[in-house]
Short mmCIF file of C-alpha atoms in Angstrom, two decimals:
data_model
loop_
_atom_site.label_atom_id
_atom_site.label_comp_id
_atom_site.label_asym_id
_atom_site.label_seq_id
_atom_site.Cartn_x
_atom_site.Cartn_y
_atom_site.Cartn_z
CA MET A 1 9.87 7.56 -22.18
CA SER A 2 10.19 4.24 -20.37
CA ASN A 3 8.24 3.79 -17.15
CA ILE A 4 10.68 2.74 -14.44
CA TYR A 5 7.96 0.76 -12.65
CA THR A 6 6.99 -1.40 -15.60
CA SER A 7 10.47 -1.71 -17.12
CA GLY A 8 12.13 -3.27 -14.07
CA LYS A 9 14.37 -0.28 -13.40
CA TYR A 10 12.75 0.48 -10.02
CA LEU A 11 13.35 -3.07 -8.77
CA GLU A 12 16.99 -2.82 -9.89
CA THR A 13 17.33 0.35 -7.81
CA THR A 14 15.53 -0.81 -4.66
CA GLN A 15 16.32 -4.57 -4.78
CA THR A 16 13.78 -5.35 -2.00
CA TRP A 17 10.97 -2.99 -2.97
CA HIS A 18 11.40 -1.65 0.59
CA ALA A 19 9.99 -4.87 2.08
CA GLU A 20 12.17 -4.48 5.18
CA ASP A 21 9.92 -1.62 6.38
CA SER A 22 6.68 -3.52 5.79
CA PRO A 23 6.23 -5.20 9.20
CA TRP A 24 6.43 -1.81 10.95
CA LYS A 25 4.03 -0.25 8.45
CA ALA A 26 1.59 -3.14 8.89
CA GLU A 27 1.65 -2.62 12.67
CA GLN A 28 0.84 1.07 12.25
CA ILE A 29 -1.99 0.26 9.84
CA LEU A 30 -3.41 -2.34 12.23
CA ARG A 31 -3.30 0.22 15.05
CA ILE A 32 -5.19 2.77 12.93
CA ILE A 33 -7.85 0.21 11.96
CA GLY A 34 -8.28 -1.02 15.53
CA ASP A 35 -8.29 2.45 17.10
CA SER A 36 -10.92 3.51 14.55
CA LYS A 37 -13.00 0.42 15.38
CA ILE A 38 -13.27 -0.51 11.72
CA HIS A 39 -14.19 -4.13 10.98
CA PRO A 40 -13.45 -4.54 7.27
CA ASP A 41 -14.42 -7.41 5.05
CA ASN A 42 -11.88 -6.45 2.41
CA ILE A 43 -8.76 -4.31 2.12
CA ALA A 44 -6.96 -3.25 -1.04
CA GLU A 45 -3.48 -1.80 -1.36
CA LEU A 46 -2.76 0.44 -4.31
CA GLY A 47 0.91 0.27 -5.27
CA CYS A 48 1.50 -2.83 -3.17
CA GLY A 49 5.10 -3.32 -4.33
CA GLY A 50 6.33 -6.69 -3.05
CA GLY A 51 3.08 -7.31 -1.14
CA VAL A 52 4.63 -7.74 2.30
CA ILE A 53 2.35 -5.23 4.04
CA LEU A 54 -0.73 -7.22 3.02
CA GLU A 55 1.00 -10.47 3.92
CA GLU A 56 1.76 -9.11 7.40
CA LEU A 57 -1.77 -7.78 7.88
CA SER A 58 -3.28 -11.11 6.87
CA LYS A 59 -1.50 -12.74 9.84
CA LYS A 60 -3.21 -10.47 12.39
CA GLU A 61 -5.96 -12.03 14.48
CA TYR A 62 -8.07 -8.86 14.27
CA LEU A 63 -8.14 -9.23 10.46
CA ARG A 64 -8.50 -13.03 10.29
CA ASN A 65 -11.64 -12.94 8.10
CA VAL A 66 -10.55 -10.15 5.76
CA GLN A 67 -9.87 -10.58 2.04
CA PHE A 68 -6.77 -8.71 0.85
CA LYS A 69 -6.05 -7.53 -2.69
CA GLY A 70 -2.85 -5.86 -3.81
CA TYR A 71 -2.51 -3.87 -7.02
CA ASP A 72 0.62 -2.64 -8.74
CA ILE A 73 1.44 -1.63 -12.29
CA SER A 74 4.85 -3.30 -12.07
CA PRO A 75 5.03 -6.85 -13.43
CA GLN A 76 8.23 -7.32 -11.40
CA ALA A 77 6.46 -6.35 -8.16
CA ILE A 78 3.57 -8.70 -8.87
CA GLU A 79 6.03 -11.49 -9.66
CA LEU A 80 7.42 -11.03 -6.13
CA CYS A 81 3.89 -10.95 -4.71
CA LYS A 82 2.86 -14.19 -6.38
CA LYS A 83 5.38 -15.99 -4.15
CA ILE A 84 3.41 -14.99 -1.03
CA GLU A 85 -0.09 -15.19 -2.48
CA ARG A 86 -2.53 -17.48 -0.69
CA GLU A 87 -6.24 -18.01 -0.04
CA ARG A 88 -7.10 -14.58 1.45
CA VAL A 89 -4.30 -12.59 -0.20
CA SER A 90 -4.22 -12.01 -3.95
CA PHE A 91 -2.31 -9.67 -6.23
CA PHE A 92 -3.04 -8.07 -9.58
CA CYS A 93 -0.84 -6.37 -12.15
CA GLN A 94 -3.19 -3.55 -13.00
CA ASP A 95 -4.00 0.07 -12.28
CA LEU A 96 -6.72 -0.02 -9.64
CA LEU A 97 -7.67 3.55 -10.53
CA SER A 98 -8.29 2.86 -14.21
CA ASP A 99 -11.73 3.90 -15.43
CA ASN A 100 -12.76 0.33 -16.20
CA ASP A 101 -12.14 -0.98 -12.67
CA SER A 102 -15.31 -0.76 -10.61
CA ASP A 103 -14.07 -2.61 -7.51
CA HIS A 104 -14.93 -1.01 -4.16
CA PHE A 105 -13.31 -1.85 -0.82
CA ASP A 106 -13.83 -1.20 2.85
CA ILE A 107 -10.28 0.14 3.22
CA LEU A 108 -7.83 1.37 0.60
CA LEU A 109 -4.17 1.48 1.60
CA VAL A 110 -1.91 3.91 -0.25
CA ILE A 111 1.46 3.43 1.41
CA ASP A 112 4.52 5.30 0.10
CA VAL A 113 2.96 5.95 -3.29
CA PHE A 114 2.54 9.74 -3.35
CA GLU A 115 6.20 10.40 -4.07
CA HIS A 116 5.74 8.50 -7.35
CA ILE A 117 2.67 10.46 -8.54
CA ARG A 118 2.85 13.58 -10.70
CA ASP A 119 -0.80 14.66 -10.48
CA TYR A 120 -1.47 13.97 -6.81
CA MET A 121 -4.73 15.96 -6.72
CA GLY A 122 -6.13 13.93 -9.62
CA PHE A 123 -4.82 10.81 -7.92
CA LEU A 124 -6.68 11.63 -4.70
CA GLU A 125 -9.85 12.30 -6.64
CA LYS A 126 -9.63 8.86 -8.25
CA CYS A 127 -9.00 7.20 -4.85
CA ARG A 128 -12.07 8.85 -3.37
CA ASN A 129 -14.64 6.35 -4.65
CA LYS A 130 -12.52 3.20 -4.28
CA ALA A 131 -13.17 2.63 -0.57
CA GLU A 132 -15.15 3.72 2.44
CA TYR A 133 -11.91 4.43 4.35
CA LYS A 134 -8.45 5.30 3.10
CA ILE A 135 -5.13 5.06 4.89
CA TYR A 136 -2.30 7.08 3.36
CA HIS A 137 1.33 7.04 4.36
CA ILE A 138 3.32 9.85 2.79
CA PRO A 139 7.05 9.70 3.48
CA LEU A 140 8.74 13.00 4.13
CA ASP A 141 12.47 13.58 4.25
CA ILE A 142 12.03 15.98 7.13
CA HIS A 143 9.19 15.89 9.62
CA VAL A 144 8.45 17.11 13.14
CA SER A 145 9.37 13.82 14.78
CA SER A 146 12.79 13.71 13.10
CA VAL A 147 13.50 17.32 14.09
CA LEU A 148 12.56 16.69 17.72
CA ARG A 149 14.66 13.53 17.88
CA ASN A 150 17.49 15.01 15.79
CA ALA A 151 17.18 11.91 13.58
CA PHE A 152 17.61 12.64 9.92
CA ILE A 153 18.11 10.31 7.01
CA GLY A 154 21.65 10.66 5.76
CA GLY A 155 22.17 11.22 2.12
#
């Protein structure tokens, strides 16, 4: 069975790797970090896609001294990321949760990845030792906010 993330099929489907939502997501992440009074030296994003969230975060004054690393198993995603890579922002085509990766970070971002994971409990267990703090964003088709605002995604 071909993996849609490594074969290029996912990029064909999404075209932008959902980059258009990244500035908003970066703002929410920055708010969480600031409100929690966390002063990280390094931040990693697992399943970084096109890398735009890390690019946006790297522009924030609060995070001016932070090193950012993005990881994705998709060569196509990392190819997009390489276009925005610079001194404090680097990207890697590898599985950050593989047994042979011993990197540890202050913050691990897992943004819109859960819907792509079959064994989410095993996934969470592997994330546990990768960082002091974790920030997860799990998209839901229906949530309290959308019900209260009567704002649903059409489909």
